Amino acid sequence: VLCMNIKYMKLLQDNPVQTPNASFDTSIESFEDPLNEIERLEDKYNQGKKFPKAFRELLFIAGEDCWARESAWSFEECMDDSKHRLEVEAGYDFGRPYFVFEDGQSGYYARIFYLDEDDDDPVLHHVDYNSDWADVNDVETFDIQISDFYGRLTTLTALIEKRVRWNIKRLQLGIGY
């Protein structure tokens, strides 16, 4: 049995499925061999150095697919495509190594973290670009770390689920609003 000591992604680990009766997929899926896959991605994108612990945990728990990511692509597809678009098409130079862990499929942005920070739970950055990838408009630092981002999504989703269940129960009991 493969295991990893989870410190930052406890909420995601404890809530692997959100809205179980939803009409869309709200589950998470780990890699078949998560530790080897994480090392392969580290070799490819970080010169063999380990990713920050929070991101390693995210990959371990939900590296193949995660309900909390807006991107429909895998982390690898997201990184490769966005990196090409940002650096080649837009000609943008971040000046330091980074990883794109989410691209805005519903908008024109990417979420990144820098790989050269000595932080196990790095701060996220929002990259805003125009629709034809011709230019990066802004790189803005979120006041949130990877674990907080997924933790807040997990908590918010759980609260919404609770409210929906309560409203369904009220309707079943004939209680008005």
Short mmCIF file of C-alpha atoms in Angstrom, two decimals:
data_model
loop_
_atom_site.label_atom_id
_atom_site.label_comp_id
_atom_site.label_asym_id
_atom_site.label_seq_id
_atom_site.Cartn_x
_atom_site.Cartn_y
_atom_site.Cartn_z
CA VAL A 1 0.00 0.00 0.00
CA LEU A 2 1.40 3.35 -1.04
CA CYS A 3 1.10 6.09 1.52
CA MET A 4 2.07 9.66 2.16
CA ASN A 5 1.80 11.58 5.39
CA ILE A 6 -0.87 14.18 4.63
CA LYS A 7 -0.43 17.50 6.43
CA TYR A 8 -1.86 20.21 4.17
CA MET A 9 -4.61 18.47 2.19
CA LYS A 10 -6.51 16.84 5.08
CA LEU A 11 -9.84 18.44 4.11
CA LEU A 12 -9.55 17.19 0.54
CA GLN A 13 -8.46 13.74 1.73
CA ASP A 14 -11.42 13.55 4.12
CA ASN A 15 -13.89 14.83 1.49
CA PRO A 16 -13.04 12.94 -1.69
CA VAL A 17 -16.55 13.18 -3.14
CA GLN A 18 -18.64 16.31 -3.15
CA THR A 19 -22.35 16.44 -3.93
CA PRO A 20 -22.72 12.66 -4.47
CA ASN A 21 -26.05 13.08 -6.29
CA ALA A 22 -24.82 15.82 -8.62
CA SER A 23 -25.38 15.54 -12.36
CA PHE A 24 -21.67 16.11 -12.97
CA ASP A 25 -18.58 14.31 -11.74
CA THR A 26 -17.56 15.59 -8.32
CA SER A 27 -15.05 12.97 -7.28
CA ILE A 28 -11.30 12.74 -7.12
CA GLU A 29 -9.04 10.18 -8.73
CA SER A 30 -5.47 9.41 -7.80
CA PHE A 31 -2.77 8.26 -10.15
CA GLU A 32 -2.44 4.49 -10.50
CA ASP A 33 1.09 4.73 -9.06
CA PRO A 34 1.09 8.17 -7.40
CA LEU A 35 4.61 8.29 -5.97
CA ASN A 36 6.25 7.30 -9.27
CA GLU A 37 4.02 9.69 -11.21
CA ILE A 38 4.86 12.56 -8.84
CA GLU A 39 8.58 11.86 -9.29
CA ARG A 40 8.15 11.75 -13.08
CA LEU A 41 6.43 15.16 -13.03
CA GLU A 42 9.14 16.55 -10.73
CA ASP A 43 11.80 15.32 -13.16
CA LYS A 44 9.97 16.88 -16.11
CA TYR A 45 9.05 20.25 -14.58
CA ASN A 46 11.33 20.84 -11.60
CA GLN A 47 14.70 19.38 -12.62
CA GLY A 48 14.17 16.40 -10.31
CA LYS A 49 13.66 18.57 -7.22
CA LYS A 50 10.61 17.84 -5.08
CA PHE A 51 7.50 19.93 -5.54
CA PRO A 52 6.23 21.78 -2.46
CA LYS A 53 4.67 19.34 0.01
CA ALA A 54 1.12 20.71 -0.34
CA PHE A 55 1.23 20.18 -4.11
CA ARG A 56 2.78 16.71 -3.71
CA GLU A 57 -0.13 15.83 -1.39
CA LEU A 58 -2.65 17.16 -3.91
CA LEU A 59 -1.05 15.05 -6.64
CA PHE A 60 -0.99 12.01 -4.36
CA ILE A 61 -4.67 12.32 -3.40
CA ALA A 62 -6.14 13.61 -6.65
CA GLY A 63 -3.42 13.79 -9.28
CA GLU A 64 -5.48 12.26 -12.06
CA ASP A 65 -8.68 14.23 -11.51
CA CYS A 66 -10.14 16.49 -8.83
CA TRP A 67 -13.59 18.02 -8.47
CA ALA A 68 -12.04 21.19 -7.04
CA ARG A 69 -10.03 22.10 -10.14
CA GLU A 70 -11.73 24.11 -12.85
CA SER A 71 -9.46 22.65 -15.50
CA ALA A 72 -10.73 19.65 -17.44
CA TRP A 73 -7.15 18.75 -18.32
CA SER A 74 -4.66 16.76 -16.31
CA PHE A 75 -2.01 18.71 -14.43
CA GLU A 76 0.50 17.75 -17.12
CA GLU A 77 -1.73 18.83 -20.03
CA CYS A 78 -2.58 22.05 -18.22
CA MET A 79 1.09 22.82 -17.56
CA ASP A 80 2.27 21.99 -21.09
CA ASP A 81 -0.49 23.89 -22.89
CA SER A 82 -0.51 26.94 -20.63
CA LYS A 83 3.29 27.18 -20.52
CA HIS A 84 3.40 27.14 -24.34
CA ARG A 85 0.68 29.76 -24.61
CA LEU A 86 2.16 32.02 -21.93
CA GLU A 87 5.79 31.80 -23.03
CA VAL A 88 5.61 31.20 -26.78
CA GLU A 89 2.34 32.77 -27.91
CA ALA A 90 2.22 35.65 -25.41
CA GLY A 91 6.02 35.93 -25.11
CA TYR A 92 5.77 36.35 -21.34
CA ASP A 93 8.79 35.66 -19.13
CA PHE A 94 8.09 35.07 -15.45
CA GLY A 95 11.82 35.20 -14.77
CA ARG A 96 11.66 32.17 -12.51
CA PRO A 97 10.43 28.57 -12.55
CA TYR A 98 6.69 28.09 -12.05
CA PHE A 99 3.97 25.47 -12.34
CA VAL A 100 0.54 26.05 -13.86
CA PHE A 101 -1.83 23.89 -11.86
CA GLU A 102 -5.08 25.28 -13.18
CA ASP A 103 -6.15 27.08 -16.32
CA GLY A 104 -9.39 28.98 -16.55
CA GLN A 105 -11.52 26.96 -18.90
CA SER A 106 -14.35 29.40 -18.27
CA GLY A 107 -12.19 32.49 -18.58
CA TYR A 108 -8.80 33.79 -19.56
CA TYR A 109 -6.53 33.09 -16.63
CA ALA A 110 -4.16 30.57 -15.15
CA ARG A 111 -3.25 29.83 -11.55
CA ILE A 112 0.39 29.23 -10.82
CA PHE A 113 2.86 28.84 -7.99
CA TYR A 114 6.58 29.43 -8.16
CA LEU A 115 8.90 26.46 -7.81
CA ASP A 116 11.86 28.36 -6.37
CA GLU A 117 10.18 29.38 -3.11
CA ASP A 118 11.24 27.53 0.00
CA ASP A 119 7.69 26.97 1.19
CA ASP A 120 5.88 23.66 1.65
CA ASP A 121 2.55 25.38 0.98
CA PRO A 122 3.23 28.12 -1.58
CA VAL A 123 1.15 31.20 -2.24
CA LEU A 124 -0.89 31.13 -5.44
CA HIS A 125 -0.66 33.66 -8.26
CA HIS A 126 -3.36 34.55 -10.75
CA VAL A 127 -2.24 35.19 -14.33
CA ASP A 128 -4.72 37.21 -16.35
CA TYR A 129 -4.29 37.17 -20.12
CA ASN A 130 -6.32 38.36 -23.07
CA SER A 131 -8.47 36.07 -25.18
CA ASP A 132 -6.02 35.52 -28.02
CA TRP A 133 -3.05 34.87 -25.70
CA ALA A 134 -1.27 37.81 -27.31
CA ASP A 135 -0.48 39.40 -23.99
CA VAL A 136 -0.41 38.74 -20.27
CA ASN A 137 -2.38 41.53 -18.66
CA ASP A 138 -1.46 41.00 -15.03
CA VAL A 139 0.13 38.58 -12.58
CA GLU A 140 -1.53 39.03 -9.23
CA THR A 141 -0.63 37.34 -5.97
CA PHE A 142 -3.52 35.73 -4.13
CA ASP A 143 -3.40 36.00 -0.38
CA ILE A 144 -4.00 32.27 -0.25
CA GLN A 145 -1.91 29.13 -0.28
CA ILE A 146 -2.58 25.88 -2.13
CA SER A 147 -4.01 24.12 0.94
CA ASP A 148 -6.23 27.10 1.81
CA PHE A 149 -7.57 27.23 -1.75
CA TYR A 150 -8.65 23.59 -1.71
CA GLY A 151 -9.69 23.76 1.94
CA ARG A 152 -11.99 26.72 1.30
CA LEU A 153 -13.51 25.04 -1.74
CA THR A 154 -14.12 21.88 0.27
CA THR A 155 -15.69 23.81 3.16
CA LEU A 156 -17.82 25.99 0.87
CA THR A 157 -19.06 22.97 -1.08
CA ALA A 158 -19.94 21.16 2.16
CA LEU A 159 -21.92 24.20 3.37
CA ILE A 160 -23.79 24.45 0.07
CA GLU A 161 -24.58 20.74 0.19
CA LYS A 162 -25.91 21.07 3.75
CA ARG A 163 -28.11 24.02 2.73
CA VAL A 164 -29.46 22.16 -0.33
CA ARG A 165 -30.26 19.07 1.77
CA TRP A 166 -32.02 21.27 4.35
CA ASN A 167 -34.10 22.99 1.64
CA ILE A 168 -35.08 19.61 0.14
CA LYS A 169 -36.10 18.38 3.58
CA ARG A 170 -38.18 21.54 4.14
CA LEU A 171 -39.96 20.99 0.80
CA GLN A 172 -40.61 17.34 1.66
CA LEU A 173 -42.11 18.40 5.00
CA GLY A 174 -44.17 21.14 3.35
CA ILE A 175 -42.43 23.89 5.28
CA GLY A 176 -42.35 27.21 3.41
CA TYR A 177 -39.49 29.63 3.22
#
